[in-house]
Short mmCIF file of C-alpha atoms in Angstrom, two decimals:
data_model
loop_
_atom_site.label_atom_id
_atom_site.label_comp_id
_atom_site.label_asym_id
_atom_site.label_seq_id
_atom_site.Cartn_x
_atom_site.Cartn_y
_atom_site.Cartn_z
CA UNK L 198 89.79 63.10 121.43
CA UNK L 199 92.67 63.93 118.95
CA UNK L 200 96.17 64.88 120.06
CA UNK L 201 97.39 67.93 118.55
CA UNK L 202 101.08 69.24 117.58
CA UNK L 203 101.59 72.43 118.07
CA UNK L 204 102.23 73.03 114.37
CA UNK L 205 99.29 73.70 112.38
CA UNK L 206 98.40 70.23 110.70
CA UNK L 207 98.72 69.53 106.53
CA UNK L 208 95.28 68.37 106.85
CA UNK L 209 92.29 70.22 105.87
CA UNK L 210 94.02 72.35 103.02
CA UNK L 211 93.34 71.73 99.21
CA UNK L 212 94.81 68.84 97.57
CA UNK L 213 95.68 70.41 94.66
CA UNK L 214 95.76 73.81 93.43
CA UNK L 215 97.33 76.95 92.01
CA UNK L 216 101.11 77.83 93.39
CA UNK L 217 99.73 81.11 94.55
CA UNK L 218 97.18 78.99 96.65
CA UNK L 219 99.87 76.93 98.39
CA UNK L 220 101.89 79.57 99.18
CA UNK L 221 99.11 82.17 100.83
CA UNK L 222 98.26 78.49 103.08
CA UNK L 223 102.12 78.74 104.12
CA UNK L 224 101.98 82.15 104.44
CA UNK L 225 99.24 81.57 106.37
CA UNK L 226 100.58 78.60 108.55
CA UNK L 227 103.58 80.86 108.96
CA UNK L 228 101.84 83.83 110.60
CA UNK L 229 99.73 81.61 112.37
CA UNK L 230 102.97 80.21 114.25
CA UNK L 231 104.17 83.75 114.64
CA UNK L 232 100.68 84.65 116.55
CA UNK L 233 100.76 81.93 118.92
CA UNK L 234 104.44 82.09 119.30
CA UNK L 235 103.27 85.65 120.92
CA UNK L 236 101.89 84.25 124.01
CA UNK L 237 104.83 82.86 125.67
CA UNK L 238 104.85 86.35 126.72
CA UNK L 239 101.11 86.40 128.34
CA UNK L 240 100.59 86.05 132.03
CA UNK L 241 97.32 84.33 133.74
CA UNK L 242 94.70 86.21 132.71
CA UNK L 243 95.21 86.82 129.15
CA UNK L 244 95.71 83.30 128.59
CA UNK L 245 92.50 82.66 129.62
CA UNK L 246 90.83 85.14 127.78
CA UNK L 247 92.32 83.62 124.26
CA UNK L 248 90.70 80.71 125.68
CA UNK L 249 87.78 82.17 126.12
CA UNK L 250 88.46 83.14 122.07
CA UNK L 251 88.42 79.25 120.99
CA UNK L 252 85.90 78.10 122.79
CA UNK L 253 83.69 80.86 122.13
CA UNK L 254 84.62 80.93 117.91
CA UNK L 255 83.61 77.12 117.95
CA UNK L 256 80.49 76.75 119.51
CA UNK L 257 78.09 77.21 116.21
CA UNK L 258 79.60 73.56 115.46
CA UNK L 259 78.69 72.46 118.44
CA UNK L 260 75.09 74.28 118.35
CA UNK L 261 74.51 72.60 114.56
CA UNK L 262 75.48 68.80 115.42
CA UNK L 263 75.71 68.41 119.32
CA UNK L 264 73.36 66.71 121.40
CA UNK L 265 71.29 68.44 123.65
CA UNK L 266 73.58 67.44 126.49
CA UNK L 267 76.65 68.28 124.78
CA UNK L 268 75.35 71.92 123.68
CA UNK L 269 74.16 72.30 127.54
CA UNK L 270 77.63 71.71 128.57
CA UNK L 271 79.79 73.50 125.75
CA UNK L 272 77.19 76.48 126.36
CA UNK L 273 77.98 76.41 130.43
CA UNK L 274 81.72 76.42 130.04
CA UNK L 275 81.71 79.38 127.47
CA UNK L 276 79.47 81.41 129.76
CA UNK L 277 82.26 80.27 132.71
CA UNK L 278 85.18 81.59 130.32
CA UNK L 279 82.90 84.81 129.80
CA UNK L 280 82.88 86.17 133.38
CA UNK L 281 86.00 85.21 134.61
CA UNK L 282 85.09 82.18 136.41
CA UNK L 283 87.62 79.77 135.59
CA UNK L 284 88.47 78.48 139.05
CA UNK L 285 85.29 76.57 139.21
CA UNK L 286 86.75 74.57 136.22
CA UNK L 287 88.06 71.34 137.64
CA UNK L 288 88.86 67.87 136.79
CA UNK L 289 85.07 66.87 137.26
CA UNK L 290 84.57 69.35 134.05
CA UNK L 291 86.79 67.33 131.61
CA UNK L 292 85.18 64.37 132.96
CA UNK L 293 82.07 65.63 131.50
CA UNK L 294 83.81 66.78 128.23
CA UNK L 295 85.45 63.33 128.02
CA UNK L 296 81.63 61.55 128.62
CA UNK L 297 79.42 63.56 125.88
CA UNK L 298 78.22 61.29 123.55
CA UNK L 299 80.47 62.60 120.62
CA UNK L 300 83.95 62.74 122.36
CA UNK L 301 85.24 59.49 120.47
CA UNK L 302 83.68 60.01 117.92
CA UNK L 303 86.72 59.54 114.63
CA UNK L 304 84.45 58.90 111.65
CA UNK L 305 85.18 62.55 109.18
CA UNK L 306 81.89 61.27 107.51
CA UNK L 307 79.79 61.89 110.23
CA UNK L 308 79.06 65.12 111.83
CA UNK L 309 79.49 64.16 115.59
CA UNK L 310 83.05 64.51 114.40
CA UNK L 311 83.31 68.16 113.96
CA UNK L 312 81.38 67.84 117.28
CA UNK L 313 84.32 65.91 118.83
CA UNK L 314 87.04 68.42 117.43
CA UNK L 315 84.68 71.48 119.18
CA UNK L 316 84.99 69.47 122.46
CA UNK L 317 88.71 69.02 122.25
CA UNK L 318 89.41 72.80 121.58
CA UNK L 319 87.42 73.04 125.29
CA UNK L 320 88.96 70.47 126.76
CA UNK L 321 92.49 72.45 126.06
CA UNK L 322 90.68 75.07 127.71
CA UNK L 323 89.72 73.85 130.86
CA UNK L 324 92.89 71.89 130.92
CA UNK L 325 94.33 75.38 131.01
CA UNK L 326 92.70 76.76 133.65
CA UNK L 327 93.90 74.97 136.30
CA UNK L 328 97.09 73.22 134.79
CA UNK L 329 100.94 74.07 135.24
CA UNK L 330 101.25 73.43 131.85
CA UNK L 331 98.70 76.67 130.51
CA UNK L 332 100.63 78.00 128.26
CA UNK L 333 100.83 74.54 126.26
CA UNK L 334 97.21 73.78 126.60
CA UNK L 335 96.24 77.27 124.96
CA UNK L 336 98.35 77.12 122.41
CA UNK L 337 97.04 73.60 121.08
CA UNK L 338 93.41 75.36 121.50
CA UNK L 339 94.84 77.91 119.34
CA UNK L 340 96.34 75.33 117.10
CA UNK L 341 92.94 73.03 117.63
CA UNK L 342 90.81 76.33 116.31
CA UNK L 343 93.05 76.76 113.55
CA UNK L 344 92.79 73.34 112.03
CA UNK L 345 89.02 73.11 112.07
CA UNK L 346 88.96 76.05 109.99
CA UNK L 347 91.54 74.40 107.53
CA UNK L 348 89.37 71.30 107.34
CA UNK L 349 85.94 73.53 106.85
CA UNK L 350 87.70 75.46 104.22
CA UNK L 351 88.80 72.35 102.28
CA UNK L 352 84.88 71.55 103.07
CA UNK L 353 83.63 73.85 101.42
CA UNK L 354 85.99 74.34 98.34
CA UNK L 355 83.49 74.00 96.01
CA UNK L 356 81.30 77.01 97.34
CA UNK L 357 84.29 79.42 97.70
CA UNK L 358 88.06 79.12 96.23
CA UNK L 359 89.57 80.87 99.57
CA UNK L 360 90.86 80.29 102.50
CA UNK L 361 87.96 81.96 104.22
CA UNK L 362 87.98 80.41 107.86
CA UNK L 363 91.72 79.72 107.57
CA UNK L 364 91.85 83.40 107.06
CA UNK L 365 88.76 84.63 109.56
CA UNK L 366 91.00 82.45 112.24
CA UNK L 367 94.16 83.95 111.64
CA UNK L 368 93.20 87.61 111.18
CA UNK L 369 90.45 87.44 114.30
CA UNK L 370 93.34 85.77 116.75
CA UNK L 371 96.48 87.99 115.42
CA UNK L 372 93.71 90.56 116.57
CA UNK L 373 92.77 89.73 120.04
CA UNK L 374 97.05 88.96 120.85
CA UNK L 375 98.01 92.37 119.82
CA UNK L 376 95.21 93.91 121.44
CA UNK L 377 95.94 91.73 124.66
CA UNK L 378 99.22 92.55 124.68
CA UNK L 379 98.39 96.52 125.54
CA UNK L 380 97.04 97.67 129.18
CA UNK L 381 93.44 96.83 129.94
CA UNK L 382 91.33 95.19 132.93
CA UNK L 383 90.05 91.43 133.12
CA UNK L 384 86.64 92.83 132.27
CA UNK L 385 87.66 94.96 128.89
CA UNK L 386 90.12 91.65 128.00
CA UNK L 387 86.92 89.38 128.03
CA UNK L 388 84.88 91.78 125.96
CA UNK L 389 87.22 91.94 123.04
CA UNK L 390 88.32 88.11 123.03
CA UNK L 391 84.20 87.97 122.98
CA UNK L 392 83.67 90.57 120.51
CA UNK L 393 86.66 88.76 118.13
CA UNK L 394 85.38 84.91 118.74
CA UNK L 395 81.75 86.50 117.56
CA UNK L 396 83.84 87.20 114.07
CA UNK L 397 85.27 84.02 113.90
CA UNK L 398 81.85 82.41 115.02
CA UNK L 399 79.97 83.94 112.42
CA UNK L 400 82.92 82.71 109.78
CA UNK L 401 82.26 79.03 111.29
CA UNK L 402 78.36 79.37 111.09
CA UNK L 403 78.80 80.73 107.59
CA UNK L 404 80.35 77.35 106.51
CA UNK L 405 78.40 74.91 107.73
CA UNK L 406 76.00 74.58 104.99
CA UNK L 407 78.89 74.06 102.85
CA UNK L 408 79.67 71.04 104.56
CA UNK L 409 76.56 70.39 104.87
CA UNK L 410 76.31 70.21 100.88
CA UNK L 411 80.00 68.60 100.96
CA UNK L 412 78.90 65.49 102.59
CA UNK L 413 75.17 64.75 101.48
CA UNK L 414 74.00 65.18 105.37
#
């Protein structure tokens, strides 16, 4: 599975375009860093509920091109994130992550490689559950999240000239941090990561026929 800088990657934008264009994808990059530079101030549990954001927002990709065993396992670790369950997640979990049929998968042509990129956005988020290094680990889900909907955006540039993932991802996640950041229980923090991941979802599920159409699958 791909490592991932903590900046938002080039990759996935438009090669060429209008200045306006490259500057709202800065703009864009640059509130993005802003958003997850917000939770170095997040304890425990509202980590894991932005988890529970990414691996919720990417599971259509996973639901269109995974195997069955790979949905069945995607699917059990999003229902994990959605109670509050997270201690369960161990090193036997990203052992099963790392095994799914589509976890090396590095050919851009094929779709078992959006697959792979689904499974390394939950793979940050287990990591997270039970690693020192959380904060890290959700950020590069954040950071994961974000450049899948870079690359589905540049997917799908013929069927749309905007940013509309890029922008879905941004808005839903600068959302669910400054919501997060107020006074609520574990219970009414899963619900609106949930509610906010269904947004980004649906912005995910939208595109996939364009890159369906993109690539000639």
């Amino acid at each position: 599975m791909p490592r991932n800088n903590l900046r938002p990657g080039s990759g996935g934008g438009r090669v060429a375009g209008s200045e306006s264009h490259l500057s709202n994808k800065v703009h864009m990059a640059d509130d993005f860093d802003r958003i997850v530079g917000a939770l170095d101030r997040f304890d425990e549990s509202r980590l894991l509920a932005v988890c529970y954001f990414c691996v919720g927002a990417v599971s259509p990709v996973v639901h269109k091109w995974g195997a069955r065993e790979t949905t069945a396992a995607f699917d059990e670790i999003v229902d994990i994130f959605g109670v509050g369950d997270e201690k369960i997640l161990n090193e036997n979990y990203l052992a099963k992550l790392e095994s799914l049929p589509e976890s090396e998968q590095d050919d851009s042509h094929k779709p078992a490689y959006y697959v792979m990129r689904a499974i390394g956005v939950a793979s940050y988020c287990v990591g997270a559950s039970s690693d020192r290094t959380r904060l890290d680990r959700t950020k590069s889900a954040c950071v994961s999240v974000f450049n899948l909907a870079r690359d589905f955006d540049f997917e799908c540039k013929d069927d749309c000239d905007a940013a509309v993932v890029t922008a879905c991802c941004t808005l839903e996640l600068d959302a669910v941090v400054k919501l997060l950041s107020g006074s609520m229980d574990d219970s009414q923090a899963r619900r609106l990561a949930r509610n906010h991941s269904n947004a980004l979802a649906k912005a995910f599920d939208d595109a996939l026929p364009g890159v369906v159409r993109n690539h000639n699958w």
